[in-house]
Amino acid sequence: MSRKREIALGVECAWTPLPEPRRSSWLWIVFITLLVALGAWELGRGAWIQAKAWLAQSLIAHAWARTLSGERQAKPWPWADTWPVARLTVPRLGIERYVLAGADGTAMAFGPGHVSGTPLPGEAGNSVIGGHRDTHLAFLAKLKPGDMLIAERADGRRVTYRVSAMEVLDRREVWVTKQEGPARLTLVTCYPFDAWRAGGSQRYVLVAFLS
Amino acid sequence: MAPAIKLALNGDEGGSDGSERVRQVIFLTDGCVGNEEELFRLIRERLGGSRLFTVGIGSAPNSHFMTKAAQLGRGTFTYVGRVEQVREKMSELFAKLETPVMKGLEVRWPHGVQAESWPARIPDLYAGEPLVLTAALDKLQGDLQISGERDGQLWQATVPLARAPTGEGIAGKGIAPVWAREKVASLMDALREGTPEDEIRARVIELATAHRLVTRYTSFVAVDKTPVRPPEEEAKLAAVPTLLPEGWEYDKLFGELPQGATDSRFALFSGSLALLIAFAMLLARRGSQ
């Protein structure tokens, strides 16, 4: 080591400096590799959530066709634990969404979820549907009072709702799911729409009355 | 709870298999026991020779129910406030259950002394437990005889009443309400067993007012001497949020609206950022070489 340095100082001054010690370059490679791996993982995770959400809807479309032709609880894929219960369209925005049974995390990864225990669209009472603000229910931000929402039921009948009001509430305000009052559709998603992360406490609630 | 109690308590008097064993049932819950009266009746009817021990866990078990059920079941009530205490409290309870019991406790008051003593049915004693009796006496004289059965053998003790501390300054003020509370409790038991309410009510109110107790029929009233609201102003009605016992979760009890968001945006953003930084660092290094 000391001999080498002597040479470097004494004889070969004009040359480029000696490369840095090996250890730091090794660390650097590890760091870059980890960074790339993390980036790829996160990117893949984000893309997977989106891809799953939209690919599933096209599979569910087939299951819905089977439902309309008489099959009950038609599963979109063999191991699914949910099935489509309604088709929701917004003519003004060209939106089409297949609503799944159950508003839990598993169902809502693939489509808006119908809160079990509440009536289905087109029935008396308050039909509650939840969905993700960054996938299937992102369009709620664009809906205005007076907009038309059409729900197609498993029996093929179509019912029309008119958007009446929207409100930002706390997630604990479950009173919006109560059944009294006229027939309506209550759509629930997270708020604010452009938040980065999941798990906030605010909910965007939109009510549309049967017309 | 009722099906569990029905299953555990079969009304068996014990000793049917020829052994002198005591059947011990442990009842463990974290709280919300609602149908108290029905459960009390069930325990009374089906206890037989068994002993019922209750364990309440968490910040809000129904302590009244648990204490009363253990009393009816001739066992004890153990309260576990925090999860860290479970081991300690439960090993205490199991140690208690494994050590011999003193059964058939009887108390004989000295001849010529009028005594009204509570509880009327003296519970069995487990290791480490004191025998607590409260009694109203007309005079302090003679010896109190206590006898019981331990491991099949007779046990006896004598307490000279004359040596009991008396007077205002010592214990007189504290003990009387304890005695009255016990008496109220036994009156309430009598009510549960079918004594007409009018009779019980009159006696409880008389006792409670004399000893300043809160009971089913009496309560304290606080009168604020310094009103803060002018009398001509009308009071406003407002809803106040209900507080939950510590450790309880609102969502578990009342539910919440569906959660409508994924982490996809954050994941896409942080992933791109990490790749971008890595790319920039690679470029920078290449440039410097």
mmCIF file of N, CA and C in Angstrom, chain B residues 90-189:
data_model
loop_
_atom_site.group_PDB
_atom_site.id
_atom_site.type_symbol
_atom_site.label_atom_id
_atom_site.label_comp_id
_atom_site.label_asym_id
_atom_site.label_seq_id
_atom_site.Cartn_x
_atom_site.Cartn_y
_atom_site.Cartn_z
ATOM 1 N N MET B 90 -54.315 -14.832 36.734
ATOM 2 C CA MET B 90 -54.824 -16.177 36.507
ATOM 3 C C MET B 90 -54.062 -17.190 37.343
ATOM 4 N N SER B 91 -52.725 -16.998 37.502
ATOM 5 C CA SER B 91 -52.016 -17.973 38.332
ATOM 6 C C SER B 91 -52.448 -17.843 39.787
ATOM 7 N N GLU B 92 -52.798 -16.606 40.189
ATOM 8 C CA GLU B 92 -53.357 -16.425 41.529
ATOM 9 C C GLU B 92 -54.646 -17.242 41.686
ATOM 10 N N LEU B 93 -55.479 -17.138 40.639
ATOM 11 C CA LEU B 93 -56.766 -17.839 40.696
ATOM 12 C C LEU B 93 -56.561 -19.348 40.709
ATOM 13 N N PHE B 94 -55.639 -19.823 39.850
ATOM 14 C CA PHE B 94 -55.443 -21.276 39.791
ATOM 15 C C PHE B 94 -54.837 -21.797 41.089
ATOM 16 N N ALA B 95 -53.935 -20.998 41.677
ATOM 17 C CA ALA B 95 -53.367 -21.402 42.971
ATOM 18 C C ALA B 95 -54.492 -21.542 43.989
ATOM 19 N N LYS B 96 -55.429 -20.609 43.910
ATOM 20 C CA LYS B 96 -56.572 -20.611 44.807
ATOM 21 C C LYS B 96 -57.404 -21.878 44.620
ATOM 22 N N LEU B 97 -57.614 -22.228 43.334
ATOM 23 C CA LEU B 97 -58.468 -23.373 43.032
ATOM 24 C C LEU B 97 -57.817 -24.685 43.441
ATOM 25 N N GLU B 98 -56.462 -24.692 43.428
ATOM 26 C CA GLU B 98 -55.782 -25.953 43.698
ATOM 27 C C GLU B 98 -55.607 -26.222 45.177
ATOM 28 N N THR B 99 -55.681 -25.168 45.985
ATOM 29 C CA THR B 99 -55.502 -25.380 47.418
ATOM 30 C C THR B 99 -56.837 -25.762 48.044
ATOM 31 N N PRO B 100 -56.767 -26.455 49.172
ATOM 32 C CA PRO B 100 -58.005 -26.937 49.782
ATOM 33 C C PRO B 100 -58.942 -25.806 50.185
ATOM 34 N N VAL B 101 -60.166 -26.126 50.208
ATOM 35 C CA VAL B 101 -61.210 -25.156 50.520
ATOM 36 C C VAL B 101 -61.648 -25.350 51.964
ATOM 37 N N MET B 102 -62.051 -24.273 52.588
ATOM 38 C CA MET B 102 -62.713 -24.459 53.863
ATOM 39 C C MET B 102 -64.211 -24.329 53.617
ATOM 40 N N LYS B 103 -64.897 -25.428 53.864
ATOM 41 C CA LYS B 103 -66.330 -25.459 53.544
ATOM 42 C C LYS B 103 -67.177 -25.375 54.804
ATOM 43 N N GLY B 104 -68.440 -25.235 54.615
ATOM 44 C CA GLY B 104 -69.413 -25.305 55.704
ATOM 45 C C GLY B 104 -69.111 -24.382 56.867
ATOM 46 N N LEU B 105 -68.738 -23.173 56.536
ATOM 47 C CA LEU B 105 -68.400 -22.239 57.614
ATOM 48 C C LEU B 105 -69.646 -21.854 58.403
ATOM 49 N N GLU B 106 -69.485 -21.840 59.706
ATOM 50 C CA GLU B 106 -70.597 -21.438 60.558
ATOM 51 C C GLU B 106 -70.117 -20.489 61.634
ATOM 52 N N VAL B 107 -70.975 -19.564 61.975
ATOM 53 C CA VAL B 107 -70.619 -18.575 62.985
ATOM 54 C C VAL B 107 -71.644 -18.661 64.106
ATOM 55 N N ARG B 108 -71.150 -18.780 65.348
ATOM 56 C CA ARG B 108 -72.073 -18.791 66.483
ATOM 57 C C ARG B 108 -71.830 -17.573 67.359
ATOM 58 N N TRP B 109 -72.845 -16.761 67.497
ATOM 59 C CA TRP B 109 -72.707 -15.558 68.325
ATOM 60 C C TRP B 109 -72.879 -15.949 69.777
ATOM 61 N N PRO B 110 -72.228 -15.191 70.667
ATOM 62 C CA PRO B 110 -72.328 -15.548 72.088
ATOM 63 C C PRO B 110 -73.771 -15.469 72.592
ATOM 64 N N HIS B 111 -74.042 -16.235 73.589
ATOM 65 C CA HIS B 111 -75.372 -16.319 74.160
ATOM 66 C C HIS B 111 -75.782 -14.963 74.716
ATOM 67 N N GLY B 112 -76.991 -14.566 74.408
ATOM 68 C CA GLY B 112 -77.497 -13.317 74.972
ATOM 69 C C GLY B 112 -77.169 -12.086 74.158
ATOM 70 N N VAL B 113 -76.434 -12.256 73.047
ATOM 71 C CA VAL B 113 -76.124 -11.103 72.200
ATOM 72 C C VAL B 113 -77.025 -11.141 70.979
ATOM 73 N N GLN B 114 -77.718 -10.029 70.736
ATOM 74 C CA GLN B 114 -78.562 -9.923 69.552
ATOM 75 C C GLN B 114 -77.685 -9.536 68.369
ATOM 76 N N ALA B 115 -77.619 -10.382 67.353
ATOM 77 C CA ALA B 115 -76.741 -10.081 66.221
ATOM 78 C C ALA B 115 -77.492 -10.194 64.909
ATOM 79 N N GLU B 116 -77.299 -9.192 64.086
ATOM 80 C CA GLU B 116 -77.830 -9.261 62.727
ATOM 81 C C GLU B 116 -76.631 -9.231 61.791
ATOM 82 N N SER B 117 -76.269 -10.378 61.246
ATOM 83 C CA SER B 117 -74.995 -10.440 60.541
ATOM 84 C C SER B 117 -75.184 -10.799 59.072
ATOM 85 N N TRP B 118 -74.325 -10.231 58.239
ATOM 86 C CA TRP B 118 -74.341 -10.446 56.782
ATOM 87 C C TRP B 118 -72.969 -10.838 56.289
ATOM 88 N N PRO B 119 -72.816 -11.596 55.228
ATOM 89 C CA PRO B 119 -73.871 -12.235 54.436
ATOM 90 C C PRO B 119 -74.509 -13.410 55.165
ATOM 91 N N ALA B 120 -75.745 -13.660 54.806
ATOM 92 C CA ALA B 120 -76.487 -14.716 55.486
ATOM 93 C C ALA B 120 -75.874 -16.081 55.172
ATOM 94 N N ARG B 121 -75.473 -16.268 53.921
ATOM 95 C CA ARG B 121 -74.819 -17.520 53.555
ATOM 96 C C ARG B 121 -73.326 -17.250 53.446
ATOM 97 N N ILE B 122 -72.558 -17.847 54.360
ATOM 98 C CA ILE B 122 -71.125 -17.562 54.371
ATOM 99 C C ILE B 122 -70.452 -18.365 53.255
ATOM 100 N N PRO B 123 -69.687 -17.692 52.398
ATOM 101 C CA PRO B 123 -69.066 -18.413 51.280
ATOM 102 C C PRO B 123 -67.921 -19.301 51.739
ATOM 103 N N ASP B 124 -67.547 -20.247 50.889
ATOM 104 C CA ASP B 124 -66.365 -21.060 51.162
ATOM 105 C C ASP B 124 -65.134 -20.174 51.144
ATOM 106 N N LEU B 125 -64.106 -20.603 51.846
ATOM 107 C CA LEU B 125 -62.881 -19.822 51.870
ATOM 108 C C LEU B 125 -61.793 -20.536 51.101
ATOM 109 N N TYR B 126 -61.102 -19.784 50.254
ATOM 110 C CA TYR B 126 -59.952 -20.311 49.532
ATOM 111 C C TYR B 126 -58.697 -19.683 50.107
ATOM 112 N N ALA B 127 -57.547 -20.302 49.776
ATOM 113 C CA ALA B 127 -56.280 -19.850 50.351
ATOM 114 C C ALA B 127 -56.097 -18.348 50.162
ATOM 115 N N GLY B 128 -55.683 -17.697 51.212
ATOM 116 C CA GLY B 128 -55.387 -16.274 51.117
ATOM 117 C C GLY B 128 -56.583 -15.371 51.266
ATOM 118 N N GLU B 129 -57.751 -15.960 51.464
ATOM 119 C CA GLU B 129 -58.940 -15.118 51.567
ATOM 120 C C GLU B 129 -59.343 -14.914 53.020
ATOM 121 N N PRO B 130 -59.719 -13.705 53.368
ATOM 122 C CA PRO B 130 -60.220 -13.502 54.721
ATOM 123 C C PRO B 130 -61.725 -13.787 54.796
ATOM 124 N N LEU B 131 -62.182 -14.084 55.980
ATOM 125 C CA LEU B 131 -63.626 -14.206 56.193
ATOM 126 C C LEU B 131 -64.112 -12.843 56.652
ATOM 127 N N VAL B 132 -64.983 -12.237 55.861
ATOM 128 C CA VAL B 132 -65.470 -10.905 56.218
ATOM 129 C C VAL B 132 -66.948 -10.986 56.561
ATOM 130 N N LEU B 133 -67.246 -10.632 57.808
ATOM 131 C CA LEU B 133 -68.631 -10.624 58.278
ATOM 132 C C LEU B 133 -68.937 -9.241 58.816
ATOM 133 N N THR B 134 -70.095 -8.735 58.509
ATOM 134 C CA THR B 134 -70.479 -7.486 59.162
ATOM 135 C C THR B 134 -71.734 -7.776 59.981
ATOM 136 N N ALA B 135 -71.763 -7.253 61.179
ATOM 137 C CA ALA B 135 -72.899 -7.547 62.047
ATOM 138 C C ALA B 135 -73.253 -6.334 62.896
ATOM 139 N N ALA B 136 -74.535 -6.196 63.157
ATOM 140 C CA ALA B 136 -74.982 -5.168 64.088
ATOM 141 C C ALA B 136 -75.290 -5.864 65.412
ATOM 142 N N LEU B 137 -74.620 -5.430 66.462
ATOM 143 C CA LEU B 137 -74.768 -6.105 67.757
ATOM 144 C C LEU B 137 -75.334 -5.137 68.785
ATOM 145 N N ASP B 138 -76.037 -5.686 69.778
ATOM 146 C CA ASP B 138 -76.550 -4.800 70.829
ATOM 147 C C ASP B 138 -75.523 -4.583 71.925
ATOM 148 N N LYS B 139 -74.638 -5.546 72.106
ATOM 149 C CA LYS B 139 -73.561 -5.322 73.077
ATOM 150 C C LYS B 139 -72.352 -6.155 72.700
ATOM 151 N N LEU B 140 -71.176 -5.705 73.118
ATOM 152 C CA LEU B 140 -69.945 -6.414 72.799
ATOM 153 C C LEU B 140 -69.493 -7.201 74.014
ATOM 154 N N GLN B 141 -69.839 -8.463 74.049
ATOM 155 C CA GLN B 141 -69.358 -9.312 75.146
ATOM 156 C C GLN B 141 -69.382 -10.768 74.714
ATOM 157 N N GLY B 142 -68.627 -11.580 75.379
ATOM 158 C CA GLY B 142 -68.590 -12.996 75.061
ATOM 159 C C GLY B 142 -67.661 -13.310 73.901
ATOM 160 N N ASP B 143 -67.682 -14.589 73.454
ATOM 161 C CA ASP B 143 -66.785 -15.045 72.393
ATOM 162 C C ASP B 143 -67.566 -15.442 71.153
ATOM 163 N N LEU B 144 -67.030 -15.056 70.027
ATOM 164 C CA LEU B 144 -67.609 -15.443 68.748
ATOM 165 C C LEU B 144 -66.962 -16.750 68.305
ATOM 166 N N GLN B 145 -67.782 -17.753 68.029
ATOM 167 C CA GLN B 145 -67.245 -19.060 67.640
ATOM 168 C C GLN B 145 -67.388 -19.249 66.129
ATOM 169 N N ILE B 146 -66.272 -19.523 65.473
ATOM 170 C CA ILE B 146 -66.320 -19.788 64.029
ATOM 171 C C ILE B 146 -65.841 -21.210 63.795
ATOM 172 N N SER B 147 -66.609 -21.973 63.036
ATOM 173 C CA SER B 147 -66.174 -23.343 62.751
ATOM 174 C C SER B 147 -66.326 -23.621 61.263
ATOM 175 N N GLY B 148 -65.498 -24.547 60.800
ATOM 176 C CA GLY B 148 -65.573 -24.914 59.396
ATOM 177 C C GLY B 148 -64.948 -26.272 59.180
ATOM 178 N N GLU B 149 -64.982 -26.704 57.927
ATOM 179 C CA GLU B 149 -64.450 -28.027 57.624
ATOM 180 C C GLU B 149 -63.362 -27.887 56.572
ATOM 181 N N ARG B 150 -62.193 -28.410 56.899
ATOM 182 C CA ARG B 150 -61.070 -28.284 55.976
ATOM 183 C C ARG B 150 -60.433 -29.651 55.820
ATOM 184 N N ASP B 151 -60.367 -30.139 54.579
ATOM 185 C CA ASP B 151 -59.822 -31.473 54.312
ATOM 186 C C ASP B 151 -60.529 -32.538 55.137
ATOM 187 N N GLY B 152 -61.813 -32.355 55.339
ATOM 188 C CA GLY B 152 -62.566 -33.334 56.103
ATOM 189 C C GLY B 152 -62.406 -33.216 57.601
ATOM 190 N N GLN B 153 -61.654 -32.220 58.048
ATOM 191 C CA GLN B 153 -61.439 -32.087 59.492
ATOM 192 C C GLN B 153 -62.080 -30.808 60.005
ATOM 193 N N LEU B 154 -62.473 -30.864 61.245
ATOM 194 C CA LEU B 154 -63.132 -29.721 61.844
ATOM 195 C C LEU B 154 -62.097 -28.658 62.212
ATOM 196 N N TRP B 155 -62.453 -27.419 61.909
ATOM 197 C CA TRP B 155 -61.579 -26.302 62.274
ATOM 198 C C TRP B 155 -62.402 -25.332 63.087
ATOM 199 N N GLN B 156 -61.765 -24.764 64.115
ATOM 200 C CA GLN B 156 -62.521 -23.853 64.978
ATOM 201 C C GLN B 156 -61.680 -22.670 65.406
ATOM 202 N N ALA B 157 -62.313 -21.548 65.587
ATOM 203 C CA ALA B 157 -61.593 -20.388 66.097
ATOM 204 C C ALA B 157 -62.515 -19.581 66.998
ATOM 205 N N THR B 158 -61.918 -18.879 67.918
ATOM 206 C CA THR B 158 -62.695 -18.070 68.854
ATOM 207 C C THR B 158 -62.220 -16.627 68.790
ATOM 208 N N VAL B 159 -63.179 -15.711 68.666
ATOM 209 C CA VAL B 159 -62.827 -14.288 68.643
ATOM 210 C C VAL B 159 -63.535 -13.601 69.807
ATOM 211 N N PRO B 160 -62.763 -13.080 70.765
ATOM 212 C CA PRO B 160 -63.401 -12.379 71.876
ATOM 213 C C PRO B 160 -63.962 -11.040 71.411
ATOM 214 N N LEU B 161 -65.272 -10.876 71.568
ATOM 215 C CA LEU B 161 -65.923 -9.666 71.070
ATOM 216 C C LEU B 161 -65.542 -8.438 71.877
ATOM 217 N N ALA B 162 -65.214 -8.648 73.132
ATOM 218 C CA ALA B 162 -64.925 -7.513 73.999
ATOM 219 C C ALA B 162 -63.705 -6.743 73.521
ATOM 220 N N ARG B 163 -62.854 -7.420 72.750
ATOM 221 C CA ARG B 163 -61.631 -6.743 72.327
ATOM 222 C C ARG B 163 -61.810 -6.001 71.006
ATOM 223 N N ALA B 164 -63.018 -6.051 70.453
ATOM 224 C CA ALA B 164 -63.251 -5.341 69.200
ATOM 225 C C ALA B 164 -63.148 -3.847 69.424
ATOM 226 N N PRO B 165 -62.453 -3.146 68.519
ATOM 227 C CA PRO B 165 -62.337 -1.695 68.692
ATOM 228 C C PRO B 165 -63.685 -1.032 68.465
ATOM 229 N N THR B 166 -63.969 -0.027 69.288
ATOM 230 C CA THR B 166 -65.253 0.676 69.137
ATOM 231 C C THR B 166 -65.022 2.169 69.146
ATOM 232 N N GLY B 167 -66.077 2.863 69.029
ATOM 233 C CA GLY B 167 -66.010 4.310 69.171
ATOM 234 C C GLY B 167 -65.960 5.004 67.832
ATOM 235 N N GLU B 168 -66.266 6.278 67.888
ATOM 236 C CA GLU B 168 -66.348 7.079 66.671
ATOM 237 C C GLU B 168 -65.027 7.120 65.928
ATOM 238 N N GLY B 169 -63.971 7.325 66.675
ATOM 239 C CA GLY B 169 -62.682 7.585 66.040
ATOM 240 C C GLY B 169 -62.051 6.397 65.369
ATOM 241 N N ILE B 170 -62.453 5.192 65.756
ATOM 242 C CA ILE B 170 -61.706 4.043 65.255
ATOM 243 C C ILE B 170 -62.301 3.471 63.984
ATOM 244 N N ALA B 171 -63.387 2.763 64.121
ATOM 245 C CA ALA B 171 -63.902 2.136 62.911
ATOM 246 C C ALA B 171 -65.406 2.305 62.785
ATOM 247 N N GLY B 172 -66.002 2.887 63.812
ATOM 248 C CA GLY B 172 -67.460 2.932 63.874
ATOM 249 C C GLY B 172 -68.111 3.554 62.663
ATOM 250 N N LYS B 173 -67.501 4.646 62.158
ATOM 251 C CA LYS B 173 -68.129 5.360 61.060
ATOM 252 C C LYS B 173 -68.075 4.574 59.756
ATOM 253 N N GLY B 174 -66.997 3.822 59.570
ATOM 254 C CA GLY B 174 -66.823 3.126 58.296
ATOM 255 C C GLY B 174 -67.599 1.831 58.216
ATOM 256 N N ILE B 175 -67.701 1.137 59.330
ATOM 257 C CA ILE B 175 -68.253 -0.209 59.273
ATOM 258 C C ILE B 175 -69.763 -0.204 59.072
ATOM 259 N N ALA B 176 -70.448 0.784 59.685
ATOM 260 C CA ALA B 176 -71.902 0.783 59.582
ATOM 261 C C ALA B 176 -72.404 0.801 58.130
ATOM 262 N N PRO B 177 -71.860 1.688 57.264
ATOM 263 C CA PRO B 177 -72.318 1.639 55.871
ATOM 264 C C PRO B 177 -72.005 0.310 55.178
ATOM 265 N N VAL B 178 -70.884 -0.314 55.527
ATOM 266 C CA VAL B 178 -70.540 -1.606 54.924
ATOM 267 C C VAL B 178 -71.610 -2.642 55.297
ATOM 268 N N TRP B 179 -71.982 -2.620 56.560
ATOM 269 C CA TRP B 179 -73.016 -3.546 57.038
ATOM 270 C C TRP B 179 -74.340 -3.263 56.318
ATOM 271 N N ALA B 180 -74.654 -1.956 56.205
ATOM 272 C CA ALA B 180 -75.919 -1.578 55.568
ATOM 273 C C ALA B 180 -75.916 -2.003 54.102
ATOM 274 N N ARG B 181 -74.767 -1.846 53.448
ATOM 275 C CA ARG B 181 -74.681 -2.218 52.032
ATOM 276 C C ARG B 181 -74.929 -3.717 51.859
ATOM 277 N N GLU B 182 -74.338 -4.492 52.761
ATOM 278 C CA GLU B 182 -74.543 -5.942 52.714
ATOM 279 C C GLU B 182 -76.015 -6.288 52.921
ATOM 280 N N LYS B 183 -76.635 -5.556 53.835
ATOM 281 C CA LYS B 183 -78.037 -5.838 54.130
ATOM 282 C C LYS B 183 -78.913 -5.466 52.934
ATOM 283 N N VAL B 184 -78.589 -4.319 52.293
ATOM 284 C CA VAL B 184 -79.329 -3.928 51.096
ATOM 285 C C VAL B 184 -79.177 -5.002 50.026
ATOM 286 N N ALA B 185 -77.936 -5.491 49.872
ATOM 287 C CA ALA B 185 -77.692 -6.514 48.849
ATOM 288 C C ALA B 185 -78.538 -7.750 49.119
ATOM 289 N N SER B 186 -78.637 -8.134 50.386
ATOM 290 C CA SER B 186 -79.418 -9.342 50.672
ATOM 291 C C SER B 186 -80.909 -9.078 50.500
ATOM 292 N N LEU B 187 -81.337 -7.832 50.752
ATOM 293 C CA LEU B 187 -82.735 -7.484 50.497
ATOM 294 C C LEU B 187 -83.020 -7.561 49.005
ATOM 295 N N MET B 188 -82.068 -7.091 48.184
ATOM 296 C CA MET B 188 -82.260 -7.144 46.738
ATOM 297 C C MET B 188 -82.303 -8.597 46.262
ATOM 298 N N ASP B 189 -81.506 -9.437 46.920
ATOM 299 C CA ASP B 189 -81.565 -10.872 46.597
ATOM 300 C C ASP B 189 -82.956 -11.425 46.899
#
